[in-house]
GROMACS .gro file of N, CA and C in nm:
model
  393
    1MET      N    1  -9.732  -0.582  -1.190
    1MET     CA    2  -9.586  -0.550  -1.125
    1MET      C    3  -9.549  -0.642  -1.096
    2SER      N    4  -9.418  -0.644  -1.113
    2SER     CA    5  -9.378  -0.790  -1.030
    2SER      C    6  -9.219  -0.732  -0.979
    3TYR      N    7  -9.168  -0.757  -0.848
    3TYR     CA    8  -9.109  -0.754  -0.786
    3TYR      C    9  -9.002  -0.871  -0.781
    4GLY      N   10  -9.060  -0.948  -0.903
    4GLY     CA   11  -8.934  -1.072  -0.911
    4GLY      C   12  -8.799  -1.063  -0.936
    5GLY      N   13  -8.787  -0.975  -0.984
    5GLY     CA   14  -8.629  -0.955  -1.040
    5GLY      C   15  -8.554  -0.897  -0.931
    6ALA      N   16  -8.574  -0.820  -0.802
    6ALA     CA   17  -8.487  -0.762  -0.750
    6ALA      C   18  -8.385  -0.845  -0.713
    7ALA      N   19  -8.397  -0.956  -0.622
    7ALA     CA   20  -8.282  -1.059  -0.554
    7ALA      C   21  -8.190  -1.065  -0.678
    8ALA      N   22  -8.278  -1.092  -0.810
    8ALA     CA   23  -8.162  -1.149  -0.901
    8ALA      C   24  -8.087  -1.037  -0.945
    9LEU      N   25  -8.137  -0.897  -0.963
    9LEU     CA   26  -8.067  -0.800  -0.960
    9LEU      C   27  -7.960  -0.732  -0.909
   10GLN      N   28  -7.997  -0.739  -0.772
   10GLN     CA   29  -7.868  -0.769  -0.657
   10GLN      C   30  -7.768  -0.843  -0.689
   11ALA      N   31  -7.796  -0.945  -0.687
   11ALA     CA   32  -7.708  -1.096  -0.736
   11ALA      C   33  -7.574  -1.037  -0.805
   12ALA      N   34  -7.650  -0.995  -0.948
   12ALA     CA   35  -7.584  -0.950  -1.069
   12ALA      C   36  -7.511  -0.850  -1.053
   13VAL      N   37  -7.585  -0.751  -0.996
   13VAL     CA   38  -7.469  -0.638  -0.950
   13VAL      C   39  -7.365  -0.660  -0.832
   14TYR      N   40  -7.361  -0.749  -0.730
   14TYR     CA   41  -7.248  -0.749  -0.683
   14TYR      C   42  -7.194  -0.826  -0.710
   15GLN      N   43  -7.215  -0.953  -0.822
   15GLN     CA   44  -7.113  -1.037  -0.891
   15GLN      C   45  -7.014  -0.938  -0.969
   16ALA      N   46  -7.060  -0.885  -1.056
   16ALA     CA   47  -7.050  -0.765  -1.150
   16ALA      C   48  -6.907  -0.682  -1.075
   17LEU      N   49  -6.960  -0.624  -0.930
   17LEU     CA   50  -6.894  -0.567  -0.837
   17LEU      C   51  -6.717  -0.636  -0.770
   18THR      N   52  -6.777  -0.762  -0.765
   18THR     CA   53  -6.674  -0.824  -0.727
   18THR      C   54  -6.610  -0.893  -0.805
   19VAL      N   55  -6.594  -0.882  -0.917
   19VAL     CA   56  -6.508  -0.914  -1.027
   19VAL      C   57  -6.448  -0.833  -1.094
   20PHE      N   58  -6.494  -0.675  -1.044
   20PHE     CA   59  -6.429  -0.568  -1.153
   20PHE      C   60  -6.283  -0.579  -1.100
   21PRO      N   61  -6.192  -0.567  -1.187
   21PRO     CA   62  -6.037  -0.572  -1.146
   21PRO      C   63  -6.019  -0.393  -1.056
   22ALA      N   64  -6.079  -0.357  -1.079
   22ALA     CA   65  -6.059  -0.174  -1.015
   22ALA      C   66  -6.074  -0.193  -0.911
   23LEU      N   67  -6.174  -0.295  -0.846
   23LEU     CA   68  -6.277  -0.270  -0.700
   23LEU      C   69  -6.163  -0.442  -0.629
   24ALA      N   70  -6.084  -0.467  -0.670
   24ALA     CA   71  -6.011  -0.560  -0.602
   24ALA      C   72  -5.982  -0.493  -0.450
   25GLY      N   73  -5.996  -0.596  -0.373
   25GLY     CA   74  -5.974  -0.502  -0.217
   25GLY      C   75  -6.096  -0.410  -0.150
   26VAL      N   76  -6.150  -0.386  -0.236
   26VAL     CA   77  -6.248  -0.308  -0.184
   26VAL      C   78  -6.414  -0.400  -0.109
   27ALA      N   79  -6.432  -0.413  -0.006
   27ALA     CA   80  -6.537  -0.477   0.064
   27ALA      C   81  -6.683  -0.426   0.033
   28ILE      N   82  -6.736  -0.511  -0.010
   28ILE     CA   83  -6.907  -0.483  -0.075
   28ILE      C   84  -7.017  -0.577  -0.016
   29PHE      N   85  -7.061  -0.457   0.064
   29PHE     CA   86  -7.160  -0.496   0.140
   29PHE      C   87  -7.329  -0.503   0.129
   30ASP      N   88  -7.446  -0.588   0.145
   30ASP     CA   89  -7.560  -0.493   0.128
   30ASP      C   90  -7.640  -0.472   0.276
   31ALA      N   91  -7.553  -0.506   0.407
   31ALA     CA   92  -7.568  -0.426   0.524
   31ALA      C   93  -7.409  -0.432   0.592
   32VAL      N   94  -7.366  -0.287   0.660
   32VAL     CA   95  -7.257  -0.293   0.724
   32VAL      C   96  -7.226  -0.371   0.834
   33PRO      N   97  -7.141  -0.463   0.850
   33PRO     CA   98  -7.117  -0.521   0.951
   33PRO      C   99  -7.060  -0.465   1.062
   34PRO      N  100  -7.062  -0.475   1.198
   34PRO     CA  101  -7.028  -0.375   1.331
   34PRO      C  102  -6.886  -0.404   1.295
   35GLY      N  103  -6.822  -0.237   1.318
   35GLY     CA  104  -6.686  -0.210   1.325
   35GLY      C  105  -6.582  -0.236   1.185
   36VAL      N  106  -6.696  -0.178   1.076
   36VAL     CA  107  -6.568  -0.212   0.978
   36VAL      C  108  -6.577  -0.028   0.940
   37THR      N  109  -6.443  -0.052   0.929
   37THR     CA  110  -6.330   0.102   0.875
   37THR      C  111  -6.289   0.092   0.774
   38GLY      N  112  -6.254   0.216   0.672
   38GLY     CA  113  -6.183   0.240   0.589
   38GLY      C  114  -6.258   0.245   0.502
   39THR      N  115  -6.236   0.193   0.362
   39THR     CA  116  -6.306   0.225   0.249
   39THR      C  117  -6.415   0.083   0.167
   40PHE      N  118  -6.550   0.124   0.224
   40PHE     CA  119  -6.624  -0.024   0.115
   40PHE      C  120  -6.726   0.052   0.067
   41VAL      N  121  -6.794  -0.087  -0.011
   41VAL     CA  122  -6.900  -0.037  -0.076
   41VAL      C  123  -7.034  -0.079  -0.029
   42LEU      N  124  -7.152  -0.037  -0.041
   42LEU     CA  125  -7.277  -0.059   0.058
   42LEU      C  126  -7.364  -0.027  -0.094
   43ILE      N  127  -7.440  -0.184  -0.123
   43ILE     CA  128  -7.554  -0.230  -0.212
   43ILE      C  129  -7.667  -0.159  -0.101
   44GLY      N  130  -7.737  -0.049  -0.116
   44GLY     CA  131  -7.850  -0.012  -0.022
   44GLY      C  132  -7.955   0.013  -0.084
   45PRO      N  133  -8.043   0.106  -0.070
   45PRO     CA  134  -8.189   0.140  -0.078
   45PRO      C  135  -8.211   0.128  -0.257
   46GLU      N  136  -8.340   0.074  -0.266
   46GLU     CA  137  -8.374   0.039  -0.372
   46GLU      C  138  -8.531   0.076  -0.381
   47GLU      N  139  -8.569   0.097  -0.518
   47GLU     CA  140  -8.717   0.191  -0.538
   47GLU      C  141  -8.746   0.068  -0.622
   48ALA      N  142  -8.867   0.039  -0.672
   48ALA     CA  143  -8.908  -0.023  -0.807
   48ALA      C  144  -9.072   0.038  -0.800
   49ARG      N  145  -9.086   0.047  -0.956
   49ARG     CA  146  -9.208   0.058  -1.012
   49ARG      C  147  -9.212  -0.024  -1.114
   50ASP      N  148  -9.357  -0.031  -1.152
   50ASP     CA  149  -9.424  -0.129  -1.235
   50ASP      C  150  -9.381  -0.098  -1.395
   51GLN      N  151  -9.324  -0.167  -1.449
   51GLN     CA  152  -9.297  -0.090  -1.608
   51GLN      C  153  -9.357  -0.243  -1.685
   52SER      N  154  -9.427  -0.291  -1.624
   52SER     CA  155  -9.515  -0.454  -1.725
   52SER      C  156  -9.588  -0.345  -1.818
   53ASP      N  157  -9.566  -0.453  -1.931
   53ASP     CA  158  -9.670  -0.411  -2.064
   53ASP      C  159  -9.723  -0.534  -2.133
   54LYS      N  160  -9.756  -0.531  -2.286
   54LYS     CA  161  -9.843  -0.653  -2.338
   54LYS      C  162  -9.727  -0.748  -2.300
   55SER      N  163  -9.613  -0.768  -2.308
   55SER     CA  164  -9.497  -0.860  -2.298
   55SER      C  165  -9.486  -0.948  -2.215
   56GLY      N  166  -9.499  -0.848  -2.091
   56GLY     CA  167  -9.537  -0.933  -1.967
   56GLY      C  168  -9.488  -0.848  -1.868
   57ALA      N  169  -9.447  -0.918  -1.732
   57ALA     CA  170  -9.429  -0.848  -1.596
   57ALA      C  171  -9.285  -0.776  -1.628
   58GLY      N  172  -9.264  -0.647  -1.564
   58GLY     CA  173  -9.159  -0.595  -1.568
   58GLY      C  174  -9.151  -0.465  -1.430
   59ALA      N  175  -9.036  -0.424  -1.382
   59ALA     CA  176  -9.026  -0.313  -1.287
   59ALA      C  177  -8.889  -0.250  -1.341
   60GLU      N  178  -8.922  -0.122  -1.299
   60GLU     CA  179  -8.798  -0.005  -1.312
   60GLU      C  180  -8.768   0.020  -1.187
   61HIS      N  181  -8.612  -0.015  -1.166
   61HIS     CA  182  -8.552  -0.067  -0.995
   61HIS      C  183  -8.425   0.063  -1.017
   62GLN      N  184  -8.494   0.189  -0.993
   62GLN     CA  185  -8.386   0.277  -0.878
   62GLN      C  186  -8.296   0.215  -0.790
   63LEU      N  187  -8.169   0.184  -0.779
   63LEU     CA  188  -8.079   0.140  -0.691
   63LEU      C  189  -7.992   0.236  -0.628
   64VAL      N  190  -7.978   0.273  -0.516
   64VAL     CA  191  -7.824   0.324  -0.485
   64VAL      C  192  -7.699   0.251  -0.434
   65ILE      N  193  -7.594   0.291  -0.476
   65ILE     CA  194  -7.466   0.198  -0.427
   65ILE      C  195  -7.402   0.286  -0.367
   66SER      N  196  -7.349   0.320  -0.240
   66SER     CA  197  -7.286   0.391  -0.168
   66SER      C  198  -7.130   0.332  -0.158
   67VAL      N  199  -7.053   0.466  -0.172
   67VAL     CA  200  -6.898   0.439  -0.086
   67VAL      C  201  -6.884   0.488  -0.009
   68ILE      N  202  -6.814   0.421   0.113
   68ILE     CA  203  -6.833   0.514   0.202
   68ILE      C  204  -6.706   0.479   0.256
   69SER      N  205  -6.653   0.592   0.327
   69SER     CA  206  -6.480   0.584   0.406
   69SER      C  207  -6.449   0.712   0.520
   70ASP      N  208  -6.361   0.630   0.576
   70ASP     CA  209  -6.311   0.746   0.698
   70ASP      C  210  -6.172   0.823   0.625
   71ALA      N  211  -6.159   0.778   0.509
   71ALA     CA  212  -6.024   0.852   0.456
   71ALA      C  213  -6.009   0.977   0.444
   72THR      N  214  -5.923   1.040   0.429
   72THR     CA  215  -5.909   1.228   0.418
   72THR      C  216  -5.941   1.223   0.270
   73GLY      N  217  -6.034   1.318   0.237
   73GLY     CA  218  -6.106   1.399   0.136
   73GLY      C  219  -6.161   1.291   0.035
   74PHE      N  220  -6.197   1.310  -0.097
   74PHE     CA  221  -6.275   1.283  -0.129
   74PHE      C  222  -6.271   1.197  -0.285
   75LEU      N  223  -6.097   1.217  -0.302
   75LEU     CA  224  -6.050   1.144  -0.414
   75LEU      C  225  -6.053   0.997  -0.436
   76ALA      N  226  -6.044   0.944  -0.312
   76ALA     CA  227  -6.050   0.810  -0.303
   76ALA      C  228  -6.209   0.744  -0.309
   77LEU      N  229  -6.241   0.817  -0.258
   77LEU     CA  230  -6.397   0.748  -0.291
   77LEU      C  231  -6.450   0.815  -0.454
   78LYS      N  232  -6.390   0.879  -0.477
   78LYS     CA  233  -6.452   0.887  -0.655
   78LYS      C  234  -6.380   0.807  -0.716
   79THR      N  235  -6.256   0.765  -0.687
   79THR     CA  236  -6.161   0.687  -0.755
   79THR      C  237  -6.273   0.550  -0.791
   80VAL      N  238  -6.288   0.504  -0.665
   80VAL     CA  239  -6.403   0.375  -0.635
   80VAL      C  240  -6.512   0.402  -0.669
   81ALA      N  241  -6.558   0.541  -0.644
   81ALA     CA  242  -6.736   0.573  -0.750
   81ALA      C  243  -6.719   0.560  -0.875
   82ALA      N  244  -6.628   0.577  -0.993
   82ALA     CA  245  -6.590   0.593  -1.094
   82ALA      C  246  -6.601   0.433  -1.140
   83ALA      N  247  -6.522   0.345  -1.072
   83ALA     CA  248  -6.465   0.215  -1.084
   83ALA      C  249  -6.600   0.121  -1.096
   84ILE      N  250  -6.717   0.171  -1.018
   84ILE     CA  251  -6.845   0.126  -0.984
   84ILE      C  252  -6.882   0.161  -1.106
   85SER      N  253  -6.882   0.259  -1.150
   85SER     CA  254  -6.994   0.290  -1.266
   85SER      C  255  -6.916   0.212  -1.389
   86ASP      N  256  -6.820   0.214  -1.384
   86ASP     CA  257  -6.747   0.125  -1.497
   86ASP      C  258  -6.783   0.034  -1.517
   87ALA      N  259  -6.826  -0.077  -1.404
   87ALA     CA  260  -6.804  -0.191  -1.366
   87ALA      C  261  -6.956  -0.210  -1.408
   88LEU      N  262  -7.051  -0.164  -1.408
   88LEU     CA  263  -7.191  -0.182  -1.423
   88LEU      C  264  -7.280  -0.106  -1.561
   89ILE      N  265  -7.236  -0.008  -1.608
   89ILE     CA  266  -7.267   0.045  -1.741
   89ILE      C  267  -7.207   0.018  -1.876
   90GLY      N  268  -7.264  -0.019  -1.934
   90GLY     CA  269  -7.227  -0.078  -2.060
   90GLY      C  270  -7.188  -0.221  -2.055
   91VAL      N  271  -7.214  -0.299  -1.905
   91VAL     CA  272  -7.159  -0.433  -1.922
   91VAL      C  273  -7.261  -0.528  -1.909
   92PRO      N  274  -7.308  -0.629  -1.967
   92PRO     CA  275  -7.412  -0.727  -1.977
   92PRO      C  276  -7.419  -0.808  -1.853
   93LEU      N  277  -7.536  -0.731  -1.786
   93LEU     CA  278  -7.518  -0.843  -1.631
   93LEU      C  279  -7.646  -0.960  -1.637
   94VAL      N  280  -7.570  -1.088  -1.621
   94VAL     CA  281  -7.698  -1.194  -1.649
   94VAL      C  282  -7.728  -1.208  -1.484
   95LEU      N  283  -7.907  -1.224  -1.503
   95LEU     CA  284  -7.998  -1.225  -1.420
   95LEU      C  285  -8.039  -1.385  -1.357
   96THR      N  286  -8.080  -1.410  -1.262
   96THR     CA  287  -8.072  -1.532  -1.258
   96THR      C  288  -8.216  -1.556  -1.288
   97ARG      N  289  -8.307  -1.458  -1.279
   97ARG     CA  290  -8.432  -1.451  -1.316
   97ARG      C  291  -8.493  -1.353  -1.376
   98GLY      N  292  -8.548  -1.385  -1.447
   98GLY     CA  293  -8.567  -1.216  -1.566
   98GLY      C  294  -8.472  -1.191  -1.626
   99GLN      N  295  -8.455  -1.072  -1.743
   99GLN     CA  296  -8.404  -1.025  -1.824
   99GLN      C  297  -8.351  -0.872  -1.782
  100LEU      N  298  -8.230  -0.834  -1.785
  100LEU     CA  299  -8.185  -0.658  -1.759
  100LEU      C  300  -8.199  -0.615  -1.916
  101VAL      N  301  -8.274  -0.508  -1.875
  101VAL     CA  302  -8.332  -0.468  -2.025
  101VAL      C  303  -8.203  -0.328  -2.073
  102SER      N  304  -8.221  -0.293  -1.944
  102SER     CA  305  -8.111  -0.152  -1.941
  102SER      C  306  -8.075  -0.115  -1.823
  103LEU      N  307  -7.989  -0.054  -1.810
  103LEU     CA  308  -7.908   0.007  -1.677
  103LEU      C  309  -7.856   0.152  -1.703
  104TYR      N  310  -7.912   0.235  -1.634
  104TYR     CA  311  -7.805   0.341  -1.661
  104TYR      C  312  -7.784   0.424  -1.542
  105PHE      N  313  -7.696   0.523  -1.551
  105PHE     CA  314  -7.618   0.584  -1.410
  105PHE      C  315  -7.753   0.704  -1.408
  106VAL      N  316  -7.835   0.722  -1.306
  106VAL     CA  317  -7.884   0.875  -1.269
  106VAL      C  318  -7.812   0.996  -1.226
  107ARG      N  319  -7.755   0.962  -1.147
  107ARG     CA  320  -7.696   1.067  -1.068
  107ARG      C  321  -7.602   1.036  -0.934
  108ALA      N  322  -7.538   1.104  -0.877
  108ALA     CA  323  -7.404   1.059  -0.741
  108ALA      C  324  -7.422   1.217  -0.643
  109SER      N  325  -7.427   1.182  -0.542
  109SER     CA  326  -7.439   1.292  -0.449
  109SER      C  327  -7.329   1.275  -0.321
  110ALA      N  328  -7.234   1.361  -0.344
  110ALA     CA  329  -7.092   1.343  -0.214
  110ALA      C  330  -7.126   1.410  -0.107
  111ARG      N  331  -7.062   1.376   0.007
  111ARG     CA  332  -7.101   1.448   0.111
  111ARG      C  333  -7.031   1.389   0.247
  112ARG      N  334  -7.024   1.491   0.326
  112ARG     CA  335  -6.975   1.463   0.456
  112ARG      C  336  -7.059   1.389   0.533
  113ILE      N  337  -7.048   1.282   0.675
  113ILE     CA  338  -7.141   1.256   0.726
  113ILE      C  339  -7.071   1.247   0.900
  114SER      N  340  -7.114   1.213   0.975
  114SER     CA  341  -7.054   1.218   1.134
  114SER      C  342  -6.929   1.310   1.125
  115GLU      N  343  -6.975   1.442   1.146
  115GLU     CA  344  -6.915   1.540   1.156
  115GLU      C  345  -6.781   1.560   1.084
  116GLY      N  346  -6.806   1.559   0.983
  116GLY     CA  347  -6.678   1.549   0.887
  116GLY      C  348  -6.608   1.427   0.852
  117GLU      N  349  -6.592   1.338   0.948
  117GLU     CA  350  -6.508   1.257   0.943
  117GLU      C  351  -6.459   1.099   0.855
  118THR      N  352  -6.637   1.133   0.833
  118THR     CA  353  -6.652   1.012   0.718
  118THR      C  354  -6.719   1.062   0.613
  119ARG      N  355  -6.661   1.012   0.510
  119ARG     CA  356  -6.709   1.067   0.349
  119ARG      C  357  -6.807   0.981   0.307
  120ARG      N  358  -6.924   0.993   0.204
  120ARG     CA  359  -6.990   0.899   0.159
  120ARG      C  360  -7.054   0.938   0.018
  121ILE      N  361  -7.014   0.867  -0.131
  121ILE     CA  362  -7.075   0.924  -0.283
  121ILE      C  363  -7.177   0.792  -0.257
  122ASP      N  364  -7.315   0.891  -0.296
  122ASP     CA  365  -7.449   0.769  -0.331
  122ASP      C  366  -7.454   0.782  -0.450
  123LEU      N  367  -7.452   0.653  -0.552
  123LEU     CA  368  -7.481   0.663  -0.679
  123LEU      C  369  -7.585   0.609  -0.719
  124THR      N  370  -7.699   0.646  -0.813
  124THR     CA  371  -7.804   0.609  -0.827
  124THR      C  372  -7.810   0.556  -0.969
  125PHE      N  373  -7.882   0.416  -0.962
  125PHE     CA  374  -7.863   0.335  -1.121
  125PHE      C  375  -7.994   0.335  -1.136
  126ARG      N  376  -8.044   0.339  -1.257
  126ARG     CA  377  -8.207   0.276  -1.322
  126ARG      C  378  -8.184   0.155  -1.383
  127ALA      N  379  -8.249   0.085  -1.341
  127ALA     CA  380  -8.223  -0.107  -1.422
  127ALA      C  381  -8.376  -0.122  -1.474
  128ARG      N  382  -8.386  -0.171  -1.550
  128ARG     CA  383  -8.518  -0.198  -1.614
  128ARG      C  384  -8.496  -0.360  -1.638
  129VAL      N  385  -8.587  -0.442  -1.565
  129VAL     CA  386  -8.583  -0.542  -1.567
  129VAL      C  387  -8.714  -0.629  -1.601
  130GLN      N  388  -8.728  -0.714  -1.710
  130GLN     CA  389  -8.807  -0.783  -1.783
  130GLN      C  390  -8.839  -0.949  -1.741
  131LEU      N  391  -8.955  -0.987  -1.719
  131LEU     CA  392  -8.966  -1.129  -1.632
  131LEU      C  393  -9.029  -1.188  -1.731
   0.00000   0.00000   0.00000
C-alpha cells in the first residue's frame, strides 16, 4: 500500500474547488479557524485502502468534503454542495505525485448540528490514486 498520493490528492481537490467559478467567495479550509461564521467548505476526514497491483503501488481514498453554514435552511448549502460535485466529477485533476485514476461521488448526508442553528452537508467521494 502507499499513502504517498494523499497530500497530492488533497492539494488537487483544494485547487479545483478554489478556482471553480460557482464557489467564488466560499472559504475552503482543511481545519476550521476560530471564529469562522457564514458558509464555508471543509476538506475533512479521509480513509485510504491498499489498491496496489502488479503495475505498482496505489490506494483508494474515501474523502469527505463538508459544507457548513449558519444560514437558515438547507437550500444555500445544497447549492454549494452541488458546485463541489460539479467541480470534481469529470474534471481531470493533476496531482503533483501519482496519478488520479478515478474520482466518484459516493454519498451525501445533510443534517443540523448545534441544536439546529448550524447545518452541515457531508459529501463522500472515492478516489483511486496510482503511484
